[in-house]
Amino acid sequence: MIDKAKMGRTQGFKNVEVEVDPTLDGSTRPFHQNIYSSDKRVSLPAKEDVYGNIEGLMNHFKLVMYGHGIKPPKGEVYFPVEGANGELGFYVVSDGSERPYRVRVRPPCFPIIAALPILLKGEMVADIVATFGSVNMIGGELDR
């Protein structure tokens, strides 16, 4: 890719070639050790262990089968994480069993959609599409 600018801020870069490496170096590195807990009672084993030895396979099934798995204490928690367009929140209610009593996901576009009536008040109908595009609203997040 070569920048062919004639004038402006990019003029000095017109003879600079940019090389993009199409390989994903490091994507095959096992990174799950840094993410999961070392406690085998609460984390899924690596796929190599699941497919490679019987202990990994048994540990995997003990966590995902009904009647087994993690049994958190009774209570509720809201946990926000950073998403591409804002805060992605997870609300989980536990009744003490291995399956959650209630799980709700709050996508980043919820506050944006809540603000749309204020943003569009007094505007024309044709401005709705432009406003949706400018606030980067993802329609798939609102599929409820």
CSV table of N, CA and C in Angstrom, one decimal:
chain,number,residue,atom,x,y,z
A,1,MET,N,0.8,-1.2,0.0
A,1,MET,CA,0.0,0.0,0.0
A,1,MET,C,0.9,1.2,0.0
A,2,ILE,N,0.7,2.1,-0.9
A,2,ILE,CA,1.5,3.3,-1.0
A,2,ILE,C,0.6,4.5,-0.9
A,3,ASP,N,1.0,5.5,-0.1
A,3,ASP,CA,0.3,6.7,0.0
A,3,ASP,C,0.6,7.6,-1.1
A,4,LYS,N,-0.3,8.1,-2.0
A,4,LYS,CA,0.0,8.9,-3.1
A,4,LYS,C,-0.5,10.3,-3.0
A,5,ALA,N,-0.4,10.8,-1.8
A,5,ALA,CA,-0.9,12.2,-1.6
A,5,ALA,C,0.0,13.2,-2.3
A,6,LYS,N,-0.6,14.3,-2.7
A,6,LYS,CA,0.0,15.3,-3.5
A,6,LYS,C,0.3,16.6,-2.6
A,7,MET,N,-0.6,16.8,-1.6
A,7,MET,CA,-0.5,18.0,-0.8
A,7,MET,C,-1.2,17.7,0.6
A,8,GLY,N,-1.0,18.5,1.5
A,8,GLY,CA,-1.6,18.4,2.8
A,8,GLY,C,-0.6,17.7,3.8
A,9,ARG,N,-1.2,17.2,4.9
A,9,ARG,CA,-0.4,16.6,5.9
A,9,ARG,C,0.3,15.3,5.5
A,10,THR,N,-0.2,14.6,4.6
A,10,THR,CA,0.3,13.3,4.2
A,10,THR,C,1.3,13.4,3.0
A,11,GLN,N,1.6,14.6,2.6
A,11,GLN,CA,2.5,14.8,1.4
A,11,GLN,C,3.9,14.2,1.7
A,12,GLY,N,4.4,14.4,2.9
A,12,GLY,CA,5.8,13.9,3.2
A,12,GLY,C,5.8,12.3,3.2
A,13,PHE,N,4.7,11.7,3.2
A,13,PHE,CA,4.7,10.2,3.3
A,13,PHE,C,4.4,9.6,1.9
A,14,LYS,N,4.5,10.3,0.8
A,14,LYS,CA,4.1,9.8,-0.4
A,14,LYS,C,5.0,8.7,-1.0
A,15,ASN,N,6.2,8.6,-0.5
A,15,ASN,CA,7.1,7.5,-1.0
A,15,ASN,C,7.3,6.4,0.1
A,16,VAL,N,6.5,6.5,1.1
A,16,VAL,CA,6.6,5.5,2.2
A,16,VAL,C,5.7,4.3,1.9
A,17,GLU,N,6.3,3.1,1.9
A,17,GLU,CA,5.5,1.9,1.7
A,17,GLU,C,5.1,1.3,3.0
A,18,VAL,N,3.9,0.9,3.2
A,18,VAL,CA,3.5,0.3,4.4
A,18,VAL,C,3.3,-1.2,4.1
A,19,GLU,N,3.9,-2.0,4.9
A,19,GLU,CA,3.8,-3.5,4.7
A,19,GLU,C,2.9,-4.0,5.8
A,20,VAL,N,1.9,-4.8,5.4
A,20,VAL,CA,1.0,-5.4,6.4
A,20,VAL,C,1.2,-6.9,6.4
A,21,ASP,N,1.5,-7.4,7.6
A,21,ASP,CA,1.8,-8.8,7.7
A,21,ASP,C,0.5,-9.6,7.8
A,22,PRO,N,0.1,-10.4,6.8
A,22,PRO,CA,-1.2,-11.1,6.9
A,22,PRO,C,-1.3,-12.2,7.9
A,23,THR,N,-0.1,-12.6,8.4
A,23,THR,CA,-0.2,-13.7,9.4
A,23,THR,C,-0.6,-13.2,10.8
A,24,LEU,N,-1.1,-14.1,11.6
A,24,LEU,CA,-1.5,-13.7,12.9
A,24,LEU,C,-0.5,-14.3,13.9
A,25,ASP,N,0.7,-13.8,14.0
A,25,ASP,CA,1.7,-14.3,14.8
A,25,ASP,C,1.2,-14.3,16.3
A,26,GLY,N,1.4,-15.4,16.9
A,26,GLY,CA,1.0,-15.5,18.3
A,26,GLY,C,-0.4,-15.9,18.5
A,27,SER,N,-1.2,-16.1,17.5
A,27,SER,CA,-2.6,-16.5,17.7
A,27,SER,C,-2.7,-18.0,18.1
A,28,THR,N,-1.6,-18.8,17.8
A,28,THR,CA,-1.7,-20.2,18.2
A,28,THR,C,-1.1,-20.4,19.6
A,29,ARG,N,-0.6,-19.4,20.2
A,29,ARG,CA,-0.1,-19.5,21.6
A,29,ARG,C,-1.2,-19.8,22.6
A,30,PRO,N,-1.0,-20.8,23.5
A,30,PRO,CA,-2.1,-21.0,24.5
A,30,PRO,C,-2.2,-19.9,25.5
A,31,PHE,N,-3.3,-19.1,25.4
A,31,PHE,CA,-3.4,-18.0,26.3
A,31,PHE,C,-4.4,-18.3,27.4
A,32,HIS,N,-5.0,-19.4,27.4
A,32,HIS,CA,-6.1,-19.7,28.4
A,32,HIS,C,-5.5,-19.8,29.8
A,33,GLN,N,-4.2,-20.1,30.0
A,33,GLN,CA,-3.7,-20.1,31.3
A,33,GLN,C,-3.7,-18.8,32.0
A,34,ASN,N,-3.6,-17.7,31.2
A,34,ASN,CA,-3.7,-16.4,31.8
A,34,ASN,C,-5.1,-15.9,32.1
A,35,ILE,N,-6.1,-16.5,31.5
A,35,ILE,CA,-7.4,-16.1,31.7
A,35,ILE,C,-8.2,-16.9,32.7
A,36,TYR,N,-8.1,-18.2,32.6
A,36,TYR,CA,-8.8,-19.1,33.5
A,36,TYR,C,-8.2,-19.2,34.9
A,37,SER,N,-8.9,-19.6,35.8
A,37,SER,CA,-8.4,-19.9,37.2
A,37,SER,C,-7.7,-21.3,37.2
A,38,SER,N,-6.7,-21.4,38.0
A,38,SER,CA,-6.0,-22.7,38.1
A,38,SER,C,-6.8,-23.7,38.9
A,39,ASP,N,-7.9,-23.3,39.5
A,39,ASP,CA,-8.8,-24.2,40.2
A,39,ASP,C,-9.6,-25.0,39.2
A,40,LYS,N,-9.4,-26.3,39.2
A,40,LYS,CA,-10.1,-27.1,38.2
A,40,LYS,C,-11.6,-27.3,38.4
A,41,ARG,N,-12.0,-26.9,39.6
A,41,ARG,CA,-13.4,-27.0,39.9
A,41,ARG,C,-14.3,-25.9,39.3
A,42,VAL,N,-13.6,-24.8,38.9
A,42,VAL,CA,-14.4,-23.7,38.3
A,42,VAL,C,-14.0,-23.3,36.9
A,43,SER,N,-13.0,-23.9,36.3
A,43,SER,CA,-12.6,-23.5,35.0
A,43,SER,C,-12.5,-24.7,34.0
A,44,LEU,N,-12.9,-24.5,32.8
A,44,LEU,CA,-12.9,-25.5,31.8
A,44,LEU,C,-11.4,-25.8,31.5
A,45,PRO,N,-11.1,-27.1,31.2
A,45,PRO,CA,-9.7,-27.4,30.9
A,45,PRO,C,-9.5,-27.0,29.4
A,46,ALA,N,-8.2,-26.9,29.1
A,46,ALA,CA,-7.8,-26.6,27.7
A,46,ALA,C,-8.3,-27.7,26.8
A,47,LYS,N,-8.6,-27.4,25.5
A,47,LYS,CA,-9.1,-28.3,24.6
A,47,LYS,C,-8.1,-29.5,24.3
A,48,GLU,N,-6.8,-29.2,24.5
A,48,GLU,CA,-5.8,-30.2,24.3
A,48,GLU,C,-5.9,-31.3,25.4
A,49,ASP,N,-6.3,-30.8,26.6
A,49,ASP,CA,-6.5,-31.8,27.7
A,49,ASP,C,-7.8,-32.5,27.5
A,50,VAL,N,-8.9,-31.9,27.0
A,50,VAL,CA,-10.2,-32.5,26.8
A,50,VAL,C,-10.0,-33.6,25.8
A,51,TYR,N,-9.3,-33.3,24.7
A,51,TYR,CA,-9.2,-34.3,23.6
A,51,TYR,C,-8.0,-35.3,23.8
A,52,GLY,N,-7.1,-34.9,24.8
A,52,GLY,CA,-5.9,-35.7,24.9
A,52,GLY,C,-5.9,-36.7,26.0
A,53,ASN,N,-6.6,-36.4,27.1
A,53,ASN,CA,-6.6,-37.4,28.3
A,53,ASN,C,-7.9,-37.5,28.9
A,54,ILE,N,-8.1,-38.5,29.6
A,54,ILE,CA,-9.4,-38.8,30.2
A,54,ILE,C,-9.8,-37.9,31.4
A,55,GLU,N,-8.7,-37.4,32.1
A,55,GLU,CA,-9.0,-36.5,33.2
A,55,GLU,C,-9.5,-35.2,32.8
A,56,GLY,N,-9.0,-34.7,31.7
A,56,GLY,CA,-9.5,-33.4,31.1
A,56,GLY,C,-10.9,-33.6,30.6
A,57,LEU,N,-11.2,-34.7,30.0
A,57,LEU,CA,-12.5,-34.9,29.5
A,57,LEU,C,-13.6,-35.0,30.6
A,58,MET,N,-13.2,-35.8,31.7
A,58,MET,CA,-14.1,-35.9,32.8
A,58,MET,C,-14.3,-34.5,33.5
A,59,ASN,N,-13.2,-33.7,33.6
A,59,ASN,CA,-13.4,-32.4,34.2
A,59,ASN,C,-14.3,-31.5,33.4
A,60,HIS,N,-14.1,-31.6,32.1
A,60,HIS,CA,-15.0,-30.8,31.2
A,60,HIS,C,-16.5,-31.2,31.4
A,61,PHE,N,-16.8,-32.5,31.4
A,61,PHE,CA,-18.2,-32.9,31.5
A,61,PHE,C,-18.7,-32.6,32.9
A,62,LYS,N,-17.9,-32.7,33.9
A,62,LYS,CA,-18.4,-32.4,35.3
A,62,LYS,C,-18.8,-30.9,35.4
A,63,LEU,N,-18.2,-30.1,34.6
A,63,LEU,CA,-18.6,-28.6,34.7
A,63,LEU,C,-19.8,-28.3,33.9
A,64,VAL,N,-20.0,-29.0,32.7
A,64,VAL,CA,-21.1,-28.6,31.8
A,64,VAL,C,-22.3,-29.4,31.9
A,65,MET,N,-22.3,-30.6,32.6
A,65,MET,CA,-23.5,-31.4,32.7
A,65,MET,C,-24.4,-30.9,33.8
A,66,TYR,N,-25.7,-31.1,33.5
A,66,TYR,CA,-26.7,-30.7,34.5
A,66,TYR,C,-26.6,-31.5,35.8
A,67,GLY,N,-26.6,-30.9,36.9
A,67,GLY,CA,-26.5,-31.5,38.2
A,67,GLY,C,-25.1,-31.5,38.7
A,68,HIS,N,-24.2,-31.0,37.9
A,68,HIS,CA,-22.8,-30.8,38.4
A,68,HIS,C,-22.4,-29.3,38.2
A,69,GLY,N,-21.2,-29.0,38.1
A,69,GLY,CA,-20.7,-27.7,37.8
A,69,GLY,C,-20.6,-26.8,39.0
A,70,ILE,N,-20.4,-25.5,38.8
A,70,ILE,CA,-20.2,-24.5,39.8
A,70,ILE,C,-21.5,-24.2,40.5
A,71,LYS,N,-21.5,-24.2,41.8
A,71,LYS,CA,-22.7,-23.8,42.6
A,71,LYS,C,-22.4,-22.6,43.4
A,72,PRO,N,-22.6,-21.4,42.8
A,72,PRO,CA,-22.3,-20.2,43.5
A,72,PRO,C,-23.3,-20.0,44.7
A,73,PRO,N,-23.0,-19.1,45.6
A,73,PRO,CA,-23.9,-18.9,46.7
A,73,PRO,C,-25.1,-18.1,46.3
A,74,LYS,N,-26.2,-18.1,47.0
A,74,LYS,CA,-27.4,-17.4,46.7
A,74,LYS,C,-27.1,-15.9,46.7
A,75,GLY,N,-27.5,-15.2,45.7
A,75,GLY,CA,-27.3,-13.8,45.6
A,75,GLY,C,-27.4,-13.2,44.2
A,76,GLU,N,-27.0,-12.0,44.0
A,76,GLU,CA,-27.0,-11.4,42.7
A,76,GLU,C,-25.8,-10.5,42.5
A,77,VAL,N,-25.4,-10.3,41.3
A,77,VAL,CA,-24.2,-9.6,40.9
A,77,VAL,C,-24.4,-8.9,39.6
A,78,TYR,N,-23.9,-7.7,39.5
A,78,TYR,CA,-23.9,-7.0,38.2
A,78,TYR,C,-22.4,-6.8,37.9
A,79,PHE,N,-22.0,-7.2,36.7
A,79,PHE,CA,-20.5,-7.1,36.4
A,79,PHE,C,-20.4,-6.4,35.0
A,80,PRO,N,-19.9,-5.2,35.0
A,80,PRO,CA,-19.7,-4.5,33.7
A,80,PRO,C,-18.3,-4.8,33.1
A,81,VAL,N,-18.2,-4.9,31.8
A,81,VAL,CA,-16.9,-5.0,31.1
A,81,VAL,C,-17.0,-4.0,30.0
A,82,GLU,N,-15.8,-3.7,29.5
A,82,GLU,CA,-15.7,-2.7,28.4
A,82,GLU,C,-16.0,-3.4,27.1
A,83,GLY,N,-17.0,-2.8,26.4
A,83,GLY,CA,-17.3,-3.3,25.0
A,83,GLY,C,-16.8,-2.4,24.0
A,84,ALA,N,-17.1,-2.7,22.7
A,84,ALA,CA,-16.6,-1.9,21.6
A,84,ALA,C,-17.3,-0.5,21.6
A,85,ASN,N,-18.6,-0.5,22.0
A,85,ASN,CA,-19.3,0.8,21.9
A,85,ASN,C,-19.7,1.3,23.3
A,86,GLY,N,-19.2,0.8,24.3
A,86,GLY,CA,-19.5,1.2,25.7
A,86,GLY,C,-19.5,0.1,26.7
A,87,GLU,N,-20.2,0.3,27.7
A,87,GLU,CA,-20.2,-0.7,28.8
A,87,GLU,C,-21.2,-1.9,28.5
A,88,LEU,N,-20.6,-3.1,28.6
A,88,LEU,CA,-21.4,-4.3,28.4
A,88,LEU,C,-21.6,-4.9,29.8
A,89,GLY,N,-22.9,-5.0,30.2
A,89,GLY,CA,-23.1,-5.4,31.6
A,89,GLY,C,-23.8,-6.8,31.7
A,90,PHE,N,-23.4,-7.5,32.7
A,90,PHE,CA,-24.1,-8.8,32.9
A,90,PHE,C,-24.7,-8.8,34.3
A,91,TYR,N,-25.9,-9.1,34.4
A,91,TYR,CA,-26.6,-9.2,35.7
A,91,TYR,C,-27.0,-10.7,35.9
A,92,VAL,N,-26.5,-11.3,37.0
A,92,VAL,CA,-26.7,-12.7,37.2
A,92,VAL,C,-27.3,-12.8,38.6
A,93,VAL,N,-28.4,-13.6,38.7
A,93,VAL,CA,-29.0,-13.9,40.0
A,93,VAL,C,-28.9,-15.4,40.2
A,94,SER,N,-28.4,-15.8,41.4
A,94,SER,CA,-28.2,-17.2,41.7
A,94,SER,C,-29.2,-17.6,42.8
A,95,ASP,N,-29.7,-18.8,42.7
A,95,ASP,CA,-30.6,-19.3,43.8
A,95,ASP,C,-29.8,-20.4,44.5
A,96,GLY,N,-28.5,-20.5,44.3
A,96,GLY,CA,-27.7,-21.5,45.0
A,96,GLY,C,-27.5,-22.8,44.2
A,97,SER,N,-28.2,-23.0,43.1
A,97,SER,CA,-28.0,-24.2,42.3
A,97,SER,C,-26.9,-24.0,41.2
A,98,GLU,N,-26.7,-25.0,40.4
A,98,GLU,CA,-25.6,-24.9,39.4
A,98,GLU,C,-26.0,-24.1,38.2
A,99,ARG,N,-27.3,-23.8,38.0
A,99,ARG,CA,-27.8,-23.0,36.9
A,99,ARG,C,-28.2,-21.7,37.5
A,100,PRO,N,-28.0,-20.6,36.8
A,100,PRO,CA,-28.4,-19.3,37.3
A,100,PRO,C,-30.0,-19.2,37.2
A,101,TYR,N,-30.5,-18.5,38.2
A,101,TYR,CA,-31.9,-18.2,38.3
A,101,TYR,C,-32.3,-17.2,37.2
A,102,ARG,N,-31.5,-16.2,37.0
A,102,ARG,CA,-31.8,-15.2,36.0
A,102,ARG,C,-30.5,-14.6,35.5
A,103,VAL,N,-30.4,-14.4,34.2
A,103,VAL,CA,-29.3,-13.7,33.6
A,103,VAL,C,-29.8,-12.7,32.6
A,104,ARG,N,-29.3,-11.5,32.7
A,104,ARG,CA,-29.7,-10.4,31.8
A,104,ARG,C,-28.4,-9.8,31.3
A,105,VAL,N,-28.4,-9.4,30.0
A,105,VAL,CA,-27.2,-8.7,29.4
A,105,VAL,C,-27.7,-7.3,29.1
A,106,ARG,N,-26.9,-6.3,29.5
A,106,ARG,CA,-27.2,-4.9,29.1
A,106,ARG,C,-26.2,-4.5,28.1
A,107,PRO,N,-26.6,-4.4,26.8
A,107,PRO,CA,-25.7,-4.0,25.7
A,107,PRO,C,-25.3,-2.6,25.8
A,108,PRO,N,-24.2,-2.2,25.2
A,108,PRO,CA,-23.8,-0.8,25.2
A,108,PRO,C,-24.8,0.2,24.6
A,109,CYS,N,-25.6,-0.3,23.7
A,109,CYS,CA,-26.5,0.7,23.0
A,109,CYS,C,-27.8,1.0,23.8
A,110,PHE,N,-28.0,0.4,24.9
A,110,PHE,CA,-29.2,0.8,25.7
A,110,PHE,C,-29.3,2.2,26.1
A,111,PRO,N,-28.2,2.8,26.7
A,111,PRO,CA,-28.3,4.3,27.0
A,111,PRO,C,-28.4,5.1,25.8
A,112,ILE,N,-27.8,4.7,24.7
A,112,ILE,CA,-27.9,5.5,23.4
A,112,ILE,C,-29.4,5.5,23.0
A,113,ILE,N,-30.1,4.4,23.0
A,113,ILE,CA,-31.4,4.3,22.5
A,113,ILE,C,-32.3,5.1,23.5
A,114,ALA,N,-32.0,5.0,24.8
A,114,ALA,CA,-32.8,5.8,25.8
A,114,ALA,C,-32.7,7.3,25.5
A,115,ALA,N,-31.6,7.7,25.0
A,115,ALA,CA,-31.4,9.2,24.7
A,115,ALA,C,-32.0,9.6,23.4
A,116,LEU,N,-32.3,8.7,22.5
A,116,LEU,CA,-32.8,9.0,21.2
A,116,LEU,C,-34.1,9.9,21.2
A,117,PRO,N,-35.1,9.7,22.1
A,117,PRO,CA,-36.2,10.6,22.1
A,117,PRO,C,-35.8,12.1,22.3
A,118,ILE,N,-34.8,12.3,23.2
A,118,ILE,CA,-34.3,13.6,23.5
A,118,ILE,C,-33.6,14.2,22.3
A,119,LEU,N,-32.8,13.3,21.7
A,119,LEU,CA,-32.0,13.8,20.5
A,119,LEU,C,-32.9,14.1,19.3
A,120,LEU,N,-34.0,13.4,19.1
A,120,LEU,CA,-34.8,13.6,17.9
A,120,LEU,C,-36.0,14.5,18.2
A,121,LYS,N,-36.1,15.0,19.4
A,121,LYS,CA,-37.3,15.9,19.6
A,121,LYS,C,-37.2,17.2,18.8
A,122,GLY,N,-38.2,17.4,18.0
A,122,GLY,CA,-38.3,18.6,17.2
A,122,GLY,C,-37.6,18.5,15.8
A,123,GLU,N,-37.0,17.3,15.6
A,123,GLU,CA,-36.3,17.1,14.3
A,123,GLU,C,-37.3,16.4,13.3
A,124,MET,N,-36.8,16.3,12.0
A,124,MET,CA,-37.6,15.7,11.0
A,124,MET,C,-37.5,14.2,11.0
A,125,VAL,N,-38.5,13.5,10.4
A,125,VAL,CA,-38.4,12.1,10.3
A,125,VAL,C,-37.2,11.6,9.6
A,126,ALA,N,-36.8,12.3,8.6
A,126,ALA,CA,-35.6,11.9,7.8
A,126,ALA,C,-34.3,12.0,8.6
A,127,ASP,N,-34.3,12.7,9.8
A,127,ASP,CA,-33.1,12.7,10.6
A,127,ASP,C,-32.9,11.5,11.5
A,128,ILE,N,-33.9,10.6,11.5
A,128,ILE,CA,-33.8,9.4,12.3
A,128,ILE,C,-32.7,8.5,11.8
A,129,VAL,N,-32.6,8.3,10.5
A,129,VAL,CA,-31.6,7.4,10.0
A,129,VAL,C,-30.2,8.0,10.2
A,130,ALA,N,-30.0,9.3,10.0
A,130,ALA,CA,-28.7,9.9,10.2
A,130,ALA,C,-28.3,9.9,11.6
A,131,THR,N,-29.3,10.1,12.5
A,131,THR,CA,-29.0,10.0,14.0
A,131,THR,C,-28.6,8.6,14.4
A,132,PHE,N,-29.3,7.6,13.9
A,132,PHE,CA,-28.9,6.2,14.2
A,132,PHE,C,-27.5,6.0,13.7
A,133,GLY,N,-27.1,6.4,12.6
A,133,GLY,CA,-25.8,6.2,12.1
A,133,GLY,C,-24.7,7.0,12.8
A,134,SER,N,-25.0,8.1,13.3
A,134,SER,CA,-24.0,8.9,14.0
A,134,SER,C,-23.8,8.5,15.4
A,135,VAL,N,-24.7,7.8,16.1
A,135,VAL,CA,-24.5,7.3,17.4
A,135,VAL,C,-24.0,5.9,17.4
A,136,ASN,N,-23.8,5.3,16.3
A,136,ASN,CA,-23.2,3.9,16.1
A,136,ASN,C,-24.1,2.9,16.9
A,137,MET,N,-25.4,2.9,16.6
A,137,MET,CA,-26.3,2.0,17.2
A,137,MET,C,-26.3,0.7,16.5
A,138,ILE,N,-26.1,-0.4,17.2
A,138,ILE,CA,-26.1,-1.7,16.6
A,138,ILE,C,-27.5,-2.3,16.9
A,139,GLY,N,-28.2,-2.6,15.8
A,139,GLY,CA,-29.6,-3.1,15.9
A,139,GLY,C,-29.6,-4.5,16.5
A,140,GLY,N,-28.6,-5.3,16.2
A,140,GLY,CA,-28.6,-6.7,16.7
A,140,GLY,C,-28.6,-6.8,18.2
A,141,GLU,N,-28.1,-5.7,18.9
A,141,GLU,CA,-28.0,-5.7,20.3
A,141,GLU,C,-29.4,-5.5,21.0
A,142,LEU,N,-30.3,-5.0,20.2
A,142,LEU,CA,-31.7,-4.7,20.7
A,142,LEU,C,-32.7,-5.8,20.4
A,143,ASP,N,-32.2,-6.9,19.9
A,143,ASP,CA,-33.1,-8.0,19.6
A,143,ASP,C,-33.6,-8.7,20.9
A,144,ARG,N,-34.6,-8.2,21.4
A,144,ARG,CA,-35.1,-8.8,22.7
A,144,ARG,C,-36.6,-9.1,22.6
